[in-house]
PDB file of C-alpha atoms and ligand atoms in Angstrom:
ATOM      1  CA  MET A   1      -3.129 -12.922 -13.555  1.00  0.00           C
ATOM      2  CA  ASP A   2      -6.599 -14.456 -13.960  1.00  0.00           C
ATOM      3  CA  PHE A   3      -9.299 -11.803 -14.486  1.00  0.00           C
ATOM      4  CA  GLY A   4     -12.220 -14.242 -14.473  1.00  0.00           C
ATOM      5  CA  GLY A   5     -11.807 -15.199 -18.134  1.00  0.00           C
ATOM      6  CA  MET A   6     -11.013 -11.649 -19.274  1.00  0.00           C
ATOM      7  CA  THR A   7      -7.733 -11.022 -21.160  1.00  0.00           C
ATOM      8  CA  MET A   8      -5.153  -8.578 -19.816  1.00  0.00           C
ATOM      9  CA  ALA A   9      -5.800  -6.142 -22.709  1.00  0.00           C
ATOM     10  CA  ALA A  10      -9.575  -6.197 -22.085  1.00  0.00           C
ATOM     11  CA  LYS A  11      -9.002  -5.684 -18.376  1.00  0.00           C
ATOM     12  CA  GLN A  12      -6.670  -2.715 -19.010  1.00  0.00           C
ATOM     13  CA  THR A  13      -9.260  -1.110 -21.315  1.00  0.00           C
ATOM     14  CA  GLU A  14     -11.981  -1.597 -18.712  1.00  0.00           C
ATOM     15  CA  LEU A  15      -9.861  -0.113 -15.914  1.00  0.00           C
ATOM     16  CA  THR A  16      -8.680   2.856 -18.017  1.00  0.00           C
ATOM     17  CA  ALA A  17     -12.275   3.762 -18.877  1.00  0.00           C
ATOM     18  CA  LEU A  18     -13.248   4.260 -15.221  1.00  0.00           C
ATOM     19  CA  THR A  19     -13.875   7.850 -14.110  1.00  0.00           C
ATOM     20  CA  GLU A  20     -11.102   9.854 -12.456  1.00  0.00           C
ATOM     21  CA  LYS A  21     -11.904  10.981  -8.898  1.00  0.00           C
ATOM     22  CA  PHE A  22      -8.480  12.405  -7.954  1.00  0.00           C
ATOM     23  CA  ARG A  23      -8.386  15.813  -9.555  1.00  0.00           C
ATOM     24  CA  GLN A  24      -5.679  17.993 -11.066  1.00  0.00           C
ATOM     25  CA  GLY A  25      -4.294  20.859  -8.976  1.00  0.00           C
ATOM     26  CA  HIS A  26      -3.239  18.834  -5.932  1.00  0.00           C
ATOM     27  CA  TYR A  27      -0.126  19.783  -3.936  1.00  0.00           C
ATOM     28  CA  ALA A  28       2.063  16.692  -4.394  1.00  0.00           C
ATOM     29  CA  CYS A  29       5.752  16.950  -5.318  1.00  0.00           C
ATOM     30  CA  PRO A  30       6.449  15.913  -8.934  1.00  0.00           C
ATOM     31  CA  GLY A  31       6.608  12.133  -9.272  1.00  0.00           C
ATOM     32  CA  CYS A  32       4.842  11.471  -5.953  1.00  0.00           C
ATOM     33  CA  GLY A  33       3.871   7.804  -5.564  1.00  0.00           C
ATOM     34  CA  VAL A  34       1.199   8.676  -2.990  1.00  0.00           C
ATOM     35  CA  ALA A  35      -0.671  10.839  -5.514  1.00  0.00           C
ATOM     36  CA  ILE A  36      -0.513   8.055  -8.130  1.00  0.00           C
ATOM     37  CA  ALA A  37      -1.854   5.493  -5.642  1.00  0.00           C
ATOM     38  CA  MET A  38      -4.724   7.736  -4.518  1.00  0.00           C
ATOM     39  CA  ARG A  39      -5.660   8.331  -8.139  1.00  0.00           C
ATOM     40  CA  LEU A  40      -5.712   4.591  -8.946  1.00  0.00           C
ATOM     41  CA  VAL A  41      -7.642   3.615  -5.801  1.00  0.00           C
ATOM     42  CA  LEU A  42     -10.312   6.277  -6.270  1.00  0.00           C
ATOM     43  CA  LYS A  43     -10.640   5.517  -9.966  1.00  0.00           C
ATOM     44  CA  ALA A  44     -11.350   1.857  -9.148  1.00  0.00           C
ATOM     45  CA  LEU A  45     -13.810   2.691  -6.354  1.00  0.00           C
ATOM     46  CA  GLY A  46     -15.952   5.202  -8.244  1.00  0.00           C
ATOM     47  CA  GLU A  47     -18.215   7.976  -7.046  1.00  0.00           C
ATOM     48  CA  LYS A  48     -20.122   6.144  -4.300  1.00  0.00           C
ATOM     49  CA  THR A  49     -17.167   6.573  -1.989  1.00  0.00           C
ATOM     50  CA  ILE A  50     -16.486   8.495   1.227  1.00  0.00           C
ATOM     51  CA  VAL A  51     -12.874   9.058   2.222  1.00  0.00           C
ATOM     52  CA  ALA A  52     -11.262   9.667   5.622  1.00  0.00           C
ATOM     53  CA  VAL A  53      -7.716  10.997   5.188  1.00  0.00           C
ATOM     54  CA  VAL A  54      -5.306  10.772   8.086  1.00  0.00           C
ATOM     55  CA  THR A  55      -2.718  13.509   8.708  1.00  0.00           C
ATOM     56  CA  SER A  56      -0.014  12.621   6.186  1.00  0.00           C
ATOM     57  CA  CYS A  57       1.301  13.564   2.760  1.00  0.00           C
ATOM     58  CA  SER A  58      -2.003  12.245   1.378  1.00  0.00           C
ATOM     59  CA  GLY A  59      -3.858  14.819   3.504  1.00  0.00           C
ATOM     60  CA  VAL A  60      -1.562  17.713   2.654  1.00  0.00           C
ATOM     61  CA  ILE A  61      -1.578  17.095  -1.088  1.00  0.00           C
ATOM     62  CA  SER A  62      -5.322  16.523  -1.437  1.00  0.00           C
ATOM     63  CA  MET A  63      -7.114  18.533   1.279  1.00  0.00           C
ATOM     64  CA  ALA A  64      -5.678  22.002   1.942  1.00  0.00           C
ATOM     65  CA  TYR A  65      -8.835  23.721   3.224  1.00  0.00           C
ATOM     66  CA  PRO A  66     -10.889  25.179   1.588  1.00  0.00           C
ATOM     67  CA  PHE A  67      -9.675  23.268  -1.482  1.00  0.00           C
ATOM     68  CA  THR A  68      -9.710  19.548  -2.217  1.00  0.00           C
ATOM     69  CA  ALA A  69      -8.391  17.389  -5.024  1.00  0.00           C
ATOM     70  CA  LEU A  70     -10.779  14.577  -4.078  1.00  0.00           C
ATOM     71  CA  GLY A  71     -13.879  14.289  -6.226  1.00  0.00           C
ATOM     72  CA  VAL A  72     -15.765  12.457  -3.463  1.00  0.00           C
ATOM     73  CA  PRO A  73     -16.897  13.464   0.071  1.00  0.00           C
ATOM     74  CA  ASN A  74     -13.909  13.559   2.404  1.00  0.00           C
ATOM     75  CA  PHE A  75     -12.909  14.062   6.030  1.00  0.00           C
ATOM     76  CA  HIS A  76      -9.499  15.022   7.371  1.00  0.00           C
ATOM     77  CA  THR A  77      -8.954  13.010  10.530  1.00  0.00           C
ATOM     78  CA  ALA A  78      -6.162  12.654  13.115  1.00  0.00           C
ATOM     79  CA  PHE A  79      -3.141  10.356  12.887  1.00  0.00           C
ATOM     80  CA  GLU A  80      -4.377   7.803  15.408  1.00  0.00           C
ATOM     81  CA  ILE A  81      -8.037   7.522  14.395  1.00  0.00           C
ATOM     82  CA  GLY A  82      -8.091   6.768  10.681  1.00  0.00           C
ATOM     83  CA  ALA A  83      -9.662   3.358  11.172  1.00  0.00           C
ATOM     84  CA  PRO A  84     -12.230   4.348  13.859  1.00  0.00           C
ATOM     85  CA  THR A  85     -13.276   7.350  11.733  1.00  0.00           C
ATOM     86  CA  ALA A  86     -13.938   5.102   8.754  1.00  0.00           C
ATOM     87  CA  GLY A  87     -15.713   2.590  11.016  1.00  0.00           C
ATOM     88  CA  GLY A  88     -17.999   5.339  12.332  1.00  0.00           C
ATOM     89  CA  ILE A  89     -18.845   6.543   8.825  1.00  0.00           C
ATOM     90  CA  ALA A  90     -19.544   2.966   7.739  1.00  0.00           C
ATOM     91  CA  HIS A  91     -21.943   2.490  10.688  1.00  0.00           C
ATOM     92  CA  ALA A  92     -23.700   5.771   9.857  1.00  0.00           C
ATOM     93  CA  MET A  93     -24.196   4.652   6.253  1.00  0.00           C
ATOM     94  CA  GLU A  94     -25.559   1.302   7.474  1.00  0.00           C
ATOM     95  CA  ILE A  95     -28.052   3.013   9.806  1.00  0.00           C
ATOM     96  CA  ARG A  96     -29.212   5.216   6.932  1.00  0.00           C
ATOM     97  CA  GLY A  97     -29.731   2.153   4.754  1.00  0.00           C
ATOM     98  CA  LYS A  98     -26.991   3.134   2.290  1.00  0.00           C
ATOM     99  CA  LYS A  99     -25.365  -0.211   1.674  1.00  0.00           C
ATOM    100  CA  ASP A 100     -23.580   0.625  -1.591  1.00  0.00           C
ATOM    101  CA  ILE A 101     -21.152   3.270  -0.264  1.00  0.00           C
ATOM    102  CA  ASN A 102     -17.423   2.469  -0.164  1.00  0.00           C
ATOM    103  CA  VAL A 103     -15.846   3.882   2.985  1.00  0.00           C
ATOM    104  CA  VAL A 104     -12.081   4.274   2.725  1.00  0.00           C
ATOM    105  CA  THR A 105      -9.215   5.449   4.914  1.00  0.00           C
ATOM    106  CA  PHE A 106      -6.030   6.829   3.370  1.00  0.00           C
ATOM    107  CA  ALA A 107      -3.142   6.814   5.851  1.00  0.00           C
ATOM    108  CA  GLY A 108       0.634   6.899   5.629  1.00  0.00           C
ATOM    109  CA  ASP A 109       3.031   4.361   7.081  1.00  0.00           C
ATOM    110  CA  GLY A 110       3.506   6.471  10.222  1.00  0.00           C
ATOM    111  CA  GLY A 111      -0.250   6.688  10.764  1.00  0.00           C
ATOM    112  CA  THR A 112      -0.561   2.949  10.211  1.00  0.00           C
ATOM    113  CA  PHE A 113       2.559   1.125  11.410  1.00  0.00           C
ATOM    114  CA  ASP A 114       3.072   3.443  14.426  1.00  0.00           C
ATOM    115  CA  ILE A 115       0.478   5.958  15.584  1.00  0.00           C
ATOM    116  CA  GLY A 116      -2.745   4.411  14.236  1.00  0.00           C
ATOM    117  CA  LEU A 117      -1.992   0.756  14.953  1.00  0.00           C
ATOM    118  CA  GLN A 118      -4.086   0.471  18.123  1.00  0.00           C
ATOM    119  CA  GLY A 119      -7.245   1.876  16.504  1.00  0.00           C
ATOM    120  CA  LEU A 120      -6.675  -0.140  13.337  1.00  0.00           C
ATOM    121  CA  SER A 121      -6.240  -3.341  15.342  1.00  0.00           C
ATOM    122  CA  ALA A 122      -9.483  -2.711  17.263  1.00  0.00           C
ATOM    123  CA  SER A 123     -11.380  -2.008  14.025  1.00  0.00           C
ATOM    124  CA  CYS A 124      -9.996  -5.194  12.440  1.00  0.00           C
ATOM    125  CA  ASP A 125     -11.032  -7.121  15.546  1.00  0.00           C
ATOM    126  CA  ARG A 126     -14.603  -5.815  15.160  1.00  0.00           C
ATOM    127  CA  ASN A 127     -14.398  -6.485  11.408  1.00  0.00           C
ATOM    128  CA  GLU A 128     -15.739  -2.987  10.675  1.00  0.00           C
ATOM    129  CA  ASN A 129     -16.958  -2.537   7.132  1.00  0.00           C
ATOM    130  CA  PHE A 130     -14.383  -0.327   5.357  1.00  0.00           C
ATOM    131  CA  ILE A 131     -11.235  -0.392   3.210  1.00  0.00           C
ATOM    132  CA  TYR A 132      -8.019   0.774   4.878  1.00  0.00           C
ATOM    133  CA  VAL A 133      -5.337   1.960   2.438  1.00  0.00           C
ATOM    134  CA  CYS A 134      -1.823   2.341   3.812  1.00  0.00           C
ATOM    135  CA  LEU A 135       0.236   4.575   1.488  1.00  0.00           C
ATOM    136  CA  ASP A 136       3.725   3.493   2.494  1.00  0.00           C
ATOM    137  CA  ASN A 137       6.548   5.873   1.527  1.00  0.00           C
ATOM    138  CA  GLU A 138       8.695   4.430   4.324  1.00  0.00           C
ATOM    139  CA  ALA A 139       9.092   7.534   6.529  1.00  0.00           C
ATOM    140  CA  TYR A 140       7.286  10.567   7.953  1.00  0.00           C
ATOM    141  CA  MET A 141       7.774  12.522   4.716  1.00  0.00           C
ATOM    142  CA  ASN A 142       5.059  15.047   5.532  1.00  0.00           C
ATOM    143  CA  THR A 143       6.994  16.444   8.499  1.00  0.00           C
ATOM    144  CA  GLY A 144      10.478  16.356   6.984  1.00  0.00           C
ATOM    145  CA  ILE A 145      11.605  12.742   6.412  1.00  0.00           C
ATOM    146  CA  GLN A 146      11.797  11.190   9.888  1.00  0.00           C
ATOM    147  CA  SER A 147      12.118   7.426  10.342  1.00  0.00           C
ATOM    148  CA  SER A 148       8.976   5.342  11.021  1.00  0.00           C
ATOM    149  CA  SER A 149       8.785   1.639  11.819  1.00  0.00           C
ATOM    150  CA  ALA A 150       8.145   1.163   8.073  1.00  0.00           C
ATOM    151  CA  THR A 151      11.555   2.602   7.217  1.00  0.00           C
ATOM    152  CA  PRO A 152      13.799  -0.235   5.984  1.00  0.00           C
ATOM    153  CA  ALA A 153      17.114  -1.140   7.592  1.00  0.00           C
ATOM    154  CA  ASP A 154      20.016   1.036   6.337  1.00  0.00           C
ATOM    155  CA  ALA A 155      17.787   3.765   4.904  1.00  0.00           C
ATOM    156  CA  TRP A 156      18.893   7.342   5.489  1.00  0.00           C
ATOM    157  CA  THR A 157      16.330   9.692   7.033  1.00  0.00           C
ATOM    158  CA  MET A 158      16.705  12.936   9.015  1.00  0.00           C
ATOM    159  CA  THR A 159      16.525  10.889  12.247  1.00  0.00           C
ATOM    160  CA  THR A 160      18.691   8.010  10.960  1.00  0.00           C
ATOM    161  CA  PRO A 161      21.542   9.962   9.310  1.00  0.00           C
ATOM    162  CA  THR A 162      23.853   6.929   9.184  1.00  0.00           C
ATOM    163  CA  GLY A 163      21.087   4.499   8.146  1.00  0.00           C
ATOM    164  CA  ARG A 164      18.292   2.918  10.213  1.00  0.00           C
ATOM    165  CA  GLN A 165      19.458   0.132  12.504  1.00  0.00           C
ATOM    166  CA  ARG A 166      16.136  -1.742  12.789  1.00  0.00           C
ATOM    167  CA  SER A 167      14.341  -3.705  10.057  1.00  0.00           C
ATOM    168  CA  LYS A 168      11.008  -2.660   8.571  1.00  0.00           C
ATOM    169  CA  LYS A 169       8.069  -3.922  10.646  1.00  0.00           C
ATOM    170  CA  LYS A 170       6.453  -7.020   9.076  1.00  0.00           C
ATOM    171  CA  PHE A 171       3.103  -5.313   8.968  1.00  0.00           C
ATOM    172  CA  MET A 172       1.204  -7.759   6.775  1.00  0.00           C
ATOM    173  CA  GLU A 173       1.893 -10.444   9.378  1.00  0.00           C
ATOM    174  CA  ILE A 174       0.198  -8.263  12.001  1.00  0.00           C
ATOM    175  CA  ILE A 175      -2.758  -7.709   9.684  1.00  0.00           C
ATOM    176  CA  ALA A 176      -2.981 -11.425   8.831  1.00  0.00           C
ATOM    177  CA  ALA A 177      -3.122 -12.253  12.554  1.00  0.00           C
ATOM    178  CA  HIS A 178      -6.461 -10.406  12.733  1.00  0.00           C
ATOM    179  CA  ARG A 179      -8.005 -12.848  10.218  1.00  0.00           C
ATOM    180  CA  ILE A 180      -9.780 -10.059   8.313  1.00  0.00           C
ATOM    181  CA  PRO A 181     -11.521 -11.170   5.106  1.00  0.00           C
ATOM    182  CA  TYR A 182      -9.198  -9.505   2.585  1.00  0.00           C
ATOM    183  CA  ALA A 183      -5.708  -7.978   2.679  1.00  0.00           C
ATOM    184  CA  ALA A 184      -3.251  -7.344  -0.143  1.00  0.00           C
ATOM    185  CA  THR A 185       0.012  -5.655  -1.017  1.00  0.00           C
ATOM    186  CA  ALA A 186       0.081  -3.479  -4.151  1.00  0.00           C
ATOM    187  CA  SER A 187       2.429  -1.164  -5.999  1.00  0.00           C
ATOM    188  CA  VAL A 188       2.076   1.908  -8.200  1.00  0.00           C
ATOM    189  CA  GLY A 189       4.496   0.096 -10.532  1.00  0.00           C
ATOM    190  CA  PHE A 190       1.729  -2.422 -11.339  1.00  0.00           C
ATOM    191  CA  PRO A 191      -1.445  -0.341 -11.822  1.00  0.00           C
ATOM    192  CA  GLU A 192      -3.680  -3.146 -13.193  1.00  0.00           C
ATOM    193  CA  ASP A 193      -2.794  -5.387 -10.283  1.00  0.00           C
ATOM    194  CA  LEU A 194      -3.455  -2.534  -7.839  1.00  0.00           C
ATOM    195  CA  MET A 195      -6.840  -1.589  -9.330  1.00  0.00           C
ATOM    196  CA  THR A 196      -7.924  -5.226  -9.587  1.00  0.00           C
ATOM    197  CA  LYS A 197      -7.229  -5.630  -5.862  1.00  0.00           C
ATOM    198  CA  VAL A 198      -9.296  -2.520  -5.107  1.00  0.00           C
ATOM    199  CA  LEU A 199     -12.175  -3.991  -7.137  1.00  0.00           C
ATOM    200  CA  ARG A 200     -11.845  -7.295  -5.261  1.00  0.00           C
ATOM    201  CA  ALA A 201     -11.789  -5.487  -1.911  1.00  0.00           C
ATOM    202  CA  LYS A 202     -14.900  -3.575  -2.969  1.00  0.00           C
ATOM    203  CA  GLU A 203     -16.859  -6.832  -3.296  1.00  0.00           C
ATOM    204  CA  VAL A 204     -16.049  -7.995   0.235  1.00  0.00           C
ATOM    205  CA  ARG A 205     -17.799  -6.952   3.483  1.00  0.00           C
ATOM    206  CA  GLY A 206     -15.786  -6.365   6.637  1.00  0.00           C
ATOM    207  CA  THR A 207     -12.350  -4.841   7.136  1.00  0.00           C
ATOM    208  CA  ARG A 208     -10.152  -4.868   4.069  1.00  0.00           C
ATOM    209  CA  PHE A 209      -6.535  -3.713   4.082  1.00  0.00           C
ATOM    210  CA  LEU A 210      -4.348  -2.591   1.161  1.00  0.00           C
ATOM    211  CA  HIS A 211      -0.643  -1.992   1.732  1.00  0.00           C
ATOM    212  CA  ILE A 212       0.638   0.074  -1.212  1.00  0.00           C
ATOM    213  CA  LEU A 213       4.323   0.925  -1.644  1.00  0.00           C
ATOM    214  CA  THR A 214       4.432   4.551  -2.818  1.00  0.00           C
ATOM    215  CA  PRO A 215       7.947   5.734  -3.769  1.00  0.00           C
ATOM    216  CA  CYS A 216       8.728   9.287  -2.664  1.00  0.00           C
ATOM    217  CA  PRO A 217      11.350  11.002  -4.863  1.00  0.00           C
ATOM    218  CA  THR A 218      11.872  13.688  -2.197  1.00  0.00           C
ATOM    219  CA  GLY A 219      12.601  11.354   0.713  1.00  0.00           C
ATOM    220  CA  TRP A 220      14.169   8.512  -1.259  1.00  0.00           C
ATOM    221  CA  ARG A 221      16.622  10.967  -2.806  1.00  0.00           C
ATOM    222  CA  MET A 222      16.004  10.036  -6.433  1.00  0.00           C
ATOM    223  CA  SER A 223      14.809  11.678  -9.634  1.00  0.00           C
ATOM    224  CA  GLU A 224      11.113  12.493  -9.923  1.00  0.00           C
ATOM    225  CA  GLY A 225      11.072  10.399 -13.114  1.00  0.00           C
ATOM    226  CA  ASP A 226      12.185   7.253 -11.248  1.00  0.00           C
ATOM    227  CA  THR A 227       8.988   6.551  -9.285  1.00  0.00           C
ATOM    228  CA  ALA A 228       7.590   3.819 -11.544  1.00  0.00           C
ATOM    229  CA  ARG A 229      11.040   2.220 -11.964  1.00  0.00           C
ATOM    230  CA  ALA A 230      11.600   2.091  -8.196  1.00  0.00           C
ATOM    231  CA  ALA A 231       8.123   0.652  -7.645  1.00  0.00           C
ATOM    232  CA  MET A 232       8.662  -2.029 -10.306  1.00  0.00           C
ATOM    233  CA  LEU A 233      12.143  -2.925  -9.046  1.00  0.00           C
ATOM    234  CA  SER A 234      10.862  -3.311  -5.473  1.00  0.00           C
ATOM    235  CA  VAL A 235       8.597  -6.087  -6.773  1.00  0.00           C
ATOM    236  CA  GLU A 236      10.966  -7.643  -9.325  1.00  0.00           C
ATOM    237  CA  THR A 237      13.738  -7.939  -6.695  1.00  0.00           C
ATOM    238  CA  ARG A 238      11.233  -9.652  -4.292  1.00  0.00           C
ATOM    239  CA  LEU A 239      11.793  -6.890  -1.786  1.00  0.00           C
ATOM    240  CA  PHE A 240       8.088  -5.944  -1.883  1.00  0.00           C
ATOM    241  CA  PRO A 241       6.188  -8.963  -3.285  1.00  0.00           C
ATOM    242  CA  LEU A 242       2.607  -8.571  -4.497  1.00  0.00           C
ATOM    243  CA  TYR A 243       0.132 -10.930  -2.860  1.00  0.00           C
ATOM    244  CA  GLU A 244      -3.311 -11.300  -1.322  1.00  0.00           C
ATOM    245  CA  ILE A 245      -4.353 -12.839   2.003  1.00  0.00           C
ATOM    246  CA  ARG A 246      -7.895 -14.078   2.506  1.00  0.00           C
ATOM    247  CA  ASP A 247      -9.163 -14.623   6.063  1.00  0.00           C
ATOM    248  CA  GLY A 248      -5.593 -14.264   7.333  1.00  0.00           C
ATOM    249  CA  VAL A 249      -4.500 -17.675   6.079  1.00  0.00           C
ATOM    250  CA  ASP A 250      -4.961 -18.103   2.301  1.00  0.00           C
ATOM    251  CA  TYR A 251      -2.000 -16.461   0.551  1.00  0.00           C
ATOM    252  CA  THR A 252      -1.831 -15.897  -3.233  1.00  0.00           C
ATOM    253  CA  VAL A 253       1.060 -14.268  -5.109  1.00  0.00           C
ATOM    254  CA  THR A 254      -0.402 -12.086  -7.874  1.00  0.00           C
ATOM    255  CA  GLN A 255       2.797 -11.102  -9.697  1.00  0.00           C
ATOM    256  CA  GLU A 256       5.637 -13.595 -10.138  1.00  0.00           C
ATOM    257  CA  PRO A 257       8.843 -11.573  -9.535  1.00  0.00           C
ATOM    258  CA  GLN A 258      11.850 -11.902 -11.842  1.00  0.00           C
ATOM    259  CA  GLY A 259      14.182 -12.198  -8.838  1.00  0.00           C
ATOM    260  CA  LEU A 260      16.501  -9.362  -9.957  1.00  0.00           C
ATOM    261  CA  PRO A 261      19.428  -8.459  -7.645  1.00  0.00           C
ATOM    262  CA  VAL A 262      18.306  -6.158  -4.859  1.00  0.00           C
ATOM    263  CA  SER A 263      21.344  -3.928  -5.586  1.00  0.00           C
ATOM    264  CA  ARG A 264      19.505  -2.567  -8.651  1.00  0.00           C
ATOM    265  CA  TYR A 265      16.777  -1.185  -6.397  1.00  0.00           C
ATOM    266  CA  LEU A 266      19.099   0.100  -3.662  1.00  0.00           C
ATOM    267  CA  LYS A 267      21.632   1.794  -5.953  1.00  0.00           C
ATOM    268  CA  MET A 268      19.062   4.000  -7.669  1.00  0.00           C
ATOM    269  CA  GLN A 269      18.188   5.759  -4.375  1.00  0.00           C
ATOM    270  CA  GLY A 270      20.317   8.342  -2.597  1.00  0.00           C
ATOM    271  CA  ARG A 271      19.012   7.239   0.812  1.00  0.00           C
ATOM    272  CA  TYR A 272      21.108   4.034   0.431  1.00  0.00           C
ATOM    273  CA  ARG A 273      24.177   5.801  -0.988  1.00  0.00           C
ATOM    274  CA  HIS A 274      26.354   4.980   2.074  1.00  0.00           C
ATOM    275  CA  MET A 275      25.821   1.191   1.808  1.00  0.00           C
ATOM    276  CA  THR A 276      28.829  -1.059   1.180  1.00  0.00           C
ATOM    277  CA  ASP A 277      28.774  -4.182  -1.010  1.00  0.00           C
ATOM    278  CA  GLN A 278      28.756  -6.193   2.213  1.00  0.00           C
ATOM    279  CA  ASP A 279      25.651  -4.316   3.439  1.00  0.00           C
ATOM    280  CA  ILE A 280      23.913  -4.994   0.130  1.00  0.00           C
ATOM    281  CA  SER A 281      24.762  -8.713   0.342  1.00  0.00           C
ATOM    282  CA  ARG A 282      23.186  -8.822   3.803  1.00  0.00           C
ATOM    283  CA  VAL A 283      19.998  -7.197   2.485  1.00  0.00           C
ATOM    284  CA  GLN A 284      19.939  -9.706  -0.381  1.00  0.00           C
ATOM    285  CA  GLU A 285      20.129 -12.570   2.127  1.00  0.00           C
ATOM    286  CA  GLU A 286      17.266 -11.101   4.156  1.00  0.00           C
ATOM    287  CA  VAL A 287      15.129 -10.630   1.033  1.00  0.00           C
ATOM    288  CA  ASP A 288      15.791 -14.239  -0.046  1.00  0.00           C
ATOM    289  CA  GLU A 289      14.822 -15.534   3.414  1.00  0.00           C
ATOM    290  CA  GLU A 290      11.620 -13.458   3.485  1.00  0.00           C
ATOM    291  CA  TRP A 291      10.668 -14.690   0.025  1.00  0.00           C
ATOM    292  CA  LEU A 292      11.022 -18.323   1.136  1.00  0.00           C
ATOM    293  CA  ARG A 293       8.924 -17.546   4.217  1.00  0.00           C
ATOM    294  CA  LEU A 294       6.198 -16.089   1.992  1.00  0.00           C
ATOM    295  CA  MET A 295       6.373 -19.059  -0.377  1.00  0.00           C
ATOM    296  CA  SER A 296       5.826 -21.440   2.544  1.00  0.00           C
ATOM    297  CA  ARG A 297       2.465 -19.736   3.143  1.00  0.00           C
ATOM    298  CA  VAL A 298       1.241 -19.565  -0.451  1.00  0.00           C
ATOM    299  CA  ALA A 299      -1.501 -21.961  -1.480  1.00  0.00           C
ATOM    300  CA  PRO A 300      -0.640 -24.593  -4.142  1.00  0.00           C
ATOM    301  CA  PRO A 301      -1.480 -23.460  -7.711  1.00  0.00           C
ATOM    302  CA  CYS A 302      -4.609 -25.628  -8.085  1.00  0.00           C
ATOM    303  CA  ARG A 303      -6.124 -24.111  -4.955  1.00  0.00           C
ATOM    304  CA  ARG A 304      -5.114 -20.640  -6.143  1.00  0.00           C
ATOM    305  CA  GLU A 305      -7.035 -21.041  -9.392  1.00  0.00           C
ATOM    306  CA  ARG A 306     -10.155 -22.156  -7.545  1.00  0.00           C
ATOM    307  CA  GLN A 307      -9.996 -19.093  -5.296  1.00  0.00           C
ATOM    308  CA  GLN A 308      -9.718 -16.666  -8.202  1.00  0.00           C
ATOM    309  CA  SER A 309     -12.450 -18.170 -10.389  1.00  0.00           C
TER     310      SER A 309
HETATM  311  S1  SF4 B   1       7.255  14.320   0.235  1.00  0.00           S
HETATM  312 FE1  SF4 B   1       7.148  12.422  -0.960  1.00  0.00          FE
HETATM  313  S2  SF4 B   1       5.172  11.448  -0.438  1.00  0.00           S
HETATM  314 FE2  SF4 B   1       5.117  13.601   0.264  1.00  0.00          FE
HETATM  315  S3  SF4 B   1       4.148  14.728  -1.434  1.00  0.00           S
HETATM  316 FE3  SF4 B   1       6.384  14.840  -1.762  1.00  0.00          FE
HETATM  317  S4  SF4 B   1       6.876  13.061  -3.096  1.00  0.00           S
HETATM  318 FE4  SF4 B   1       4.816  12.727  -2.225  1.00  0.00          FE
END
């Protein structure tokens, strides 16, 4: 990845030195990908940040009143109004002349893909000035592992005991259709990439959207030590590619995947335990097709370099 002339080692040192704003003593399960993502996002944003947290695992683990693990001002807001809440705070800061405050929403996949979509769409349409972070653990984990429209096909949940029949909603395509200035996918398996995207989002005005895959050992039925491995394999198998979209049309892949077999990702998680070899082959075909679809949208390399410089 190009860091504006900076080497990877220098960039890592710079990112590591940033101040932690997600504090110890939160309520997350061991190995929680949501907690790791919140920590990385807040570390990149710094102290001039106000957070609106939607009902979700992110709310439960960081804001059990009267305690909070967030080292910045924070609001707990309802499932369906994460985006409008952040938009309102951003307007209030504007009116008060405070132009250097980062306003951020943390929401889960249920609060984003399902319940909060209408409000998010309206805020994107108005190009409200905030960063929306979707912490996607692919189900309603907070209320006991029920399927959301972010749950992938075949995944076990409490409401899809034989595996979900529908595919995961192509949410980045919905976001791209709004032509907002900046959107990106990110993964806790690639922390430098994730934090660099937060820093890029910070420099842009208008609605910015980050879709972060956050493995959940509890709901994915895997060991608490497997979070980083699952996150990395989701990218390296091309199941969850890392890319940016500017103005809804300029696509850039930020991490070239190795193209590992998707079976390596599926077989490490108990929620896919029932899948046959035939099922896995079908998923592989779908992943390959989606990858080609993404590649057809990506800008040629020369244009990519110009965008990042
Ligand atoms: S249920 Fe999953 S997402 Fe929620 S706190 Fe536990 S590990 Fe994190």
